[in-house]
XYZ file of C-alpha atoms in Angstrom:
334
model
C 23.331 -52.079 47.712
C 26.964 -51.537 47.955
C 27.812 -48.081 47.011
C 31.144 -46.297 46.289
C 31.528 -42.476 46.273
C 33.947 -40.714 43.879
C 34.576 -37.130 45.221
C 34.650 -35.556 48.630
C 33.680 -31.809 48.107
C 30.469 -30.338 49.000
C 28.417 -32.544 46.864
C 30.199 -35.644 47.470
C 29.741 -35.083 51.410
C 26.090 -34.484 50.972
C 25.589 -37.758 49.190
C 27.774 -39.642 51.581
C 25.277 -38.139 54.306
C 22.347 -39.510 52.429
C 23.868 -42.875 52.050
C 25.063 -43.757 55.655
C 21.731 -42.615 56.941
C 19.791 -45.182 54.746
C 19.833 -48.618 55.889
C 19.325 -49.916 52.396
C 22.872 -48.683 51.444
C 26.263 -50.118 52.464
C 28.780 -47.354 51.559
C 31.826 -49.446 50.870
C 34.503 -47.029 49.659
C 35.398 -43.211 48.981
C 37.719 -41.839 46.576
C 39.514 -38.544 46.559
C 42.642 -37.124 44.695
C 44.629 -36.683 47.638
C 45.041 -39.957 50.027
C 44.898 -37.811 53.104
C 41.660 -36.503 51.994
C 40.272 -39.663 51.246
C 41.307 -41.192 54.528
C 39.901 -38.391 56.477
C 36.409 -38.492 54.921
C 36.261 -42.192 55.228
C 36.961 -42.018 58.863
C 34.482 -39.187 59.553
C 31.768 -41.359 57.714
C 32.636 -44.534 59.058
C 33.764 -46.119 55.554
C 35.970 -48.996 55.515
C 38.414 -48.337 52.404
C 39.626 -45.206 50.867
C 41.104 -44.716 47.271
C 42.783 -42.404 45.059
C 42.542 -44.519 41.801
C 39.082 -45.316 40.116
C 40.014 -48.681 38.711
C 41.631 -49.961 41.754
C 38.525 -49.006 43.803
C 36.315 -50.826 41.445
C 38.496 -53.932 41.256
C 38.987 -53.937 45.027
C 35.459 -53.386 46.360
C 33.317 -54.183 43.245
C 30.446 -51.948 44.123
C 26.862 -52.334 42.689
C 26.761 -48.585 42.130
C 28.967 -45.604 42.285
C 28.082 -41.919 42.903
C 30.187 -39.462 40.827
C 30.597 -36.130 42.361
C 33.427 -34.774 40.474
C 34.164 -31.542 38.580
C 32.118 -31.586 35.103
C 35.421 -31.763 32.798
C 36.459 -34.956 34.297
C 32.938 -36.701 35.043
C 32.515 -38.408 31.533
C 35.746 -40.204 31.575
C 34.983 -41.616 35.090
C 31.592 -42.441 34.047
C 32.972 -44.463 31.258
C 35.099 -46.480 33.534
C 32.215 -47.023 36.256
C 29.859 -48.407 33.548
C 32.445 -50.476 31.749
C 32.802 -52.219 35.168
C 29.013 -52.851 35.089
C 27.898 -50.417 38.050
C 24.771 -48.254 38.247
C 25.826 -44.657 38.382
C 24.609 -41.465 39.862
C 26.330 -38.278 38.289
C 26.150 -34.864 39.694
C 25.044 -32.372 37.430
C 25.761 -31.360 34.535
C 27.751 -34.676 34.122
C 30.199 -32.958 31.545
C 31.443 -29.649 30.332
C 30.554 -30.014 26.743
C 27.856 -31.983 24.658
C 30.578 -33.760 22.919
C 31.789 -35.115 26.334
C 28.609 -37.088 26.821
C 27.858 -38.054 22.912
C 30.170 -41.022 23.310
C 28.387 -42.164 26.216
C 25.118 -42.156 24.971
C 25.976 -45.076 22.516
C 27.361 -47.128 25.286
C 25.557 -50.232 26.465
C 25.575 -48.940 30.126
C 23.963 -45.499 29.294
C 20.687 -46.626 30.645
C 22.109 -47.333 33.943
C 23.302 -43.507 34.501
C 21.186 -41.045 36.146
C 22.108 -37.306 36.321
C 21.165 -35.625 39.644
C 19.673 -32.213 38.536
C 18.354 -30.969 41.709
C 14.958 -29.526 40.962
C 13.720 -32.812 39.714
C 13.822 -34.141 43.254
C 11.549 -31.035 44.707
C 7.924 -31.999 45.247
C 6.418 -28.431 44.339
C 8.629 -28.633 41.048
C 7.143 -31.952 40.295
C 3.688 -30.767 41.083
C 4.144 -27.575 38.748
C 5.012 -30.020 36.095
C 1.759 -31.988 36.636
C -0.088 -28.739 36.405
C 1.238 -27.636 33.200
C 1.152 -31.396 31.700
C -2.626 -31.712 32.583
C -3.729 -28.285 31.613
C -4.831 -29.079 28.098
C -4.518 -26.863 25.022
C -1.925 -24.822 26.949
C -0.334 -21.883 25.301
C 2.964 -20.571 26.862
C 3.224 -16.901 26.627
C 6.300 -16.066 28.693
C 8.771 -17.317 30.997
C 11.125 -15.470 33.112
C 13.645 -16.879 35.245
C 15.855 -15.252 37.858
C 18.747 -16.707 39.939
C 20.697 -14.295 42.115
C 23.794 -15.402 44.407
C 27.388 -14.051 45.368
C 28.662 -15.751 42.157
C 31.844 -13.719 41.988
C 32.789 -14.979 45.387
C 32.259 -18.498 44.335
C 34.468 -18.495 41.238
C 37.306 -16.563 43.439
C 37.178 -18.730 46.300
C 39.876 -21.484 46.300
C 37.876 -23.763 48.559
C 36.547 -25.573 45.519
C 37.548 -26.202 41.917
C 35.536 -23.341 40.604
C 38.340 -20.782 41.091
C 39.910 -22.655 38.067
C 36.912 -22.178 35.795
C 37.297 -20.293 32.640
C 34.772 -18.374 30.639
C 31.776 -20.278 29.515
C 32.277 -22.655 32.416
C 30.929 -20.546 35.324
C 27.572 -19.599 35.764
C 26.439 -20.622 32.251
C 27.630 -24.208 32.792
C 26.719 -24.463 36.529
C 23.484 -22.247 36.820
C 21.975 -21.661 33.533
C 22.457 -25.548 32.909
C 20.281 -25.930 36.137
C 17.607 -23.686 34.787
C 17.719 -25.175 31.288
C 17.172 -28.612 32.830
C 14.293 -27.236 35.058
C 12.567 -25.665 31.821
C 12.914 -29.009 29.800
C 11.635 -30.929 32.821
C 8.651 -28.972 33.180
C 7.651 -29.591 29.623
C 8.270 -26.044 28.220
C 10.440 -27.330 25.343
C 11.552 -27.317 22.700
C 13.899 -24.676 23.995
C 16.174 -22.627 21.453
C 18.790 -20.087 22.723
C 18.463 -16.892 20.845
C 21.027 -14.613 22.385
C 23.418 -14.622 25.482
C 25.624 -11.934 27.327
C 27.990 -12.899 30.074
C 30.125 -10.998 32.437
C 33.601 -12.308 33.471
C 34.745 -11.903 37.260
C 36.162 -15.261 38.367
C 39.817 -15.851 39.172
C 40.442 -17.718 35.994
C 37.890 -15.521 33.887
C 34.997 -17.443 34.644
C 31.398 -15.808 33.808
C 29.754 -14.656 37.134
C 26.469 -13.014 35.680
C 24.762 -13.863 32.495
C 21.371 -13.131 30.518
C 20.098 -15.639 28.110
C 17.134 -14.999 25.765
C 15.082 -18.123 24.798
C 12.253 -19.324 22.653
C 10.104 -21.841 24.467
C 7.378 -24.398 23.444
C 7.437 -23.229 19.963
C 6.737 -19.432 20.330
C 6.838 -18.213 23.888
C 9.634 -15.760 24.765
C 11.867 -16.644 27.578
C 14.503 -15.075 29.534
C 17.070 -16.179 32.222
C 18.830 -13.507 34.392
C 21.788 -14.859 36.530
C 22.636 -12.197 38.761
C 25.877 -11.702 40.788
C 25.174 -10.266 44.219
C 28.327 -10.111 46.211
C 26.964 -7.868 48.835
C 24.640 -10.643 50.264
C 24.551 -14.272 51.319
C 21.483 -14.751 49.286
C 21.056 -17.681 46.979
C 17.636 -17.093 45.453
C 15.923 -18.400 42.333
C 12.378 -18.045 40.839
C 10.659 -19.027 37.451
C 7.403 -17.238 36.411
C 5.381 -18.815 33.747
C 2.524 -17.143 32.042
C 0.196 -18.972 30.090
C -3.591 -18.941 28.810
C -4.591 -21.200 31.948
C -2.853 -18.711 34.424
C 0.323 -17.889 36.128
C 2.691 -19.985 38.241
C 5.615 -19.001 40.318
C 8.341 -21.386 41.297
C 10.892 -20.494 43.968
C 13.205 -22.273 46.313
C 10.742 -22.867 48.913
C 7.428 -22.547 47.416
C 5.070 -22.883 44.286
C 2.287 -19.947 44.045
C -0.030 -18.869 41.357
C -3.441 -18.503 40.145
C -4.324 -21.641 37.703
C -7.769 -22.222 36.103
C -9.301 -19.525 38.195
C -7.935 -20.967 41.438
C -5.327 -19.860 43.727
C -2.179 -22.065 43.990
C 0.262 -22.207 47.014
C 2.480 -25.096 47.940
C 5.540 -25.660 50.163
C 8.813 -26.963 48.952
C 10.003 -28.550 52.001
C 9.527 -32.143 50.455
C 12.791 -33.075 48.828
C 13.746 -36.545 47.556
C 17.355 -37.758 47.982
C 19.032 -38.253 44.671
C 20.967 -41.616 45.783
C 17.462 -43.101 46.020
C 17.536 -43.080 42.231
C 20.105 -45.803 42.464
C 17.707 -48.108 43.985
C 14.984 -47.108 41.285
C 17.609 -48.173 38.638
C 18.459 -51.534 40.376
C 14.603 -52.266 40.730
C 13.694 -51.250 37.277
C 11.633 -48.140 38.399
C 11.328 -44.615 36.918
C 14.069 -42.329 38.190
C 13.547 -38.673 39.182
C 16.891 -37.371 37.920
C 17.857 -36.770 34.274
C 18.753 -39.160 31.600
C 22.148 -39.077 29.759
C 20.139 -37.873 26.633
C 18.337 -35.157 28.702
C 21.948 -34.016 30.157
C 23.224 -33.885 26.611
C 20.477 -31.786 25.537
C 21.212 -29.266 28.128
C 24.947 -29.415 27.283
C 23.827 -28.863 23.565
C 22.058 -25.626 24.378
C 24.778 -24.439 26.657
C 27.348 -24.795 23.701
C 25.217 -22.517 21.872
C 24.797 -20.047 24.634
C 28.522 -20.179 25.053
C 28.754 -19.529 21.176
C 26.802 -16.205 21.593
C 28.464 -15.123 24.826
C 32.030 -15.481 23.187
C 30.888 -13.647 19.925
C 29.313 -10.937 21.912
C 32.326 -10.313 24.207
C 32.242 -9.217 27.859
C 29.502 -6.824 28.178
C 28.685 -5.829 31.626
C 25.090 -5.228 31.599
C 24.416 -5.528 35.324
C 24.633 -2.589 37.597
C 24.090 -2.221 41.393
C 20.793 -0.508 42.369
C 21.548 3.115 42.609
C 20.770 3.624 46.211
C 23.288 0.763 47.179
C 25.834 2.305 44.878
C 25.541 5.727 46.337
C 25.638 4.396 49.635
C 28.857 2.671 49.071
C 30.446 5.514 47.318
C 32.657 3.226 45.343
C 31.990 4.347 41.872
C 30.566 0.898 40.979
C 27.453 2.377 39.537
């Protein structure tokens, strides 16, 4: 399969590595905004052609598939050009910044040729958790608690990526809460409804760097998503705890643990599929691991609601450093 890659940031380079190390792919072109950047990455990965214009690239190399690893605000327009050309497409999550950006694509003849690479779906322990929940029988979900922790303020102030230009509502709500909501939907814990949202500004352009979302899941269960900014460490941790009438399960980056049907559960999270393999699945008519455009749009619709709540509530700083750390720093941040 001949594949072109649009975008040479962290995500684009990760996909390029997956492509050039798989003999079933011929990576025929790479595209970046700046010619020098495109040529540099092309040389680094041994790719023959480098471009700065999407239409020119598609006409010149005529790829079978395209990986779109671009900022969410521009991804839908690029996707339309790609599927208009008849190519299969893998789009980095969330594939758009607002639900309206994807609504138009849903009715496109090529909509089913797009897969959205929400990362958790590719992890074996997340898929196993999904199977346990689906096979439980008469399952009653009682509570779901999700916690994500990372140095988010640093991310949205660094000029290394486009994120320093993100505004309020396009920070952790779009990047991280979207990830969490897709995982909850993938696990079968829907329908999901947003009851309230609070968010804290802190990015260079006003991006939200911490957030709290209150949810209703599976009809009646109460859910909560805490996205915590922690600039005092390099931690990038996440955890989803699910309490049901059948037992409890806890998903983390590296493990699935819990007690299910009176039996202990433990599974490593080391087995991760490559999102680019979904392009082969699309070509061969097989099921993909990533999200459909419909599923990606559902996530963005929930985020539109969360954003509305957050904007209505204003900037309320509800996260404080642990007291011991604050006293140790003596910086008055407590």
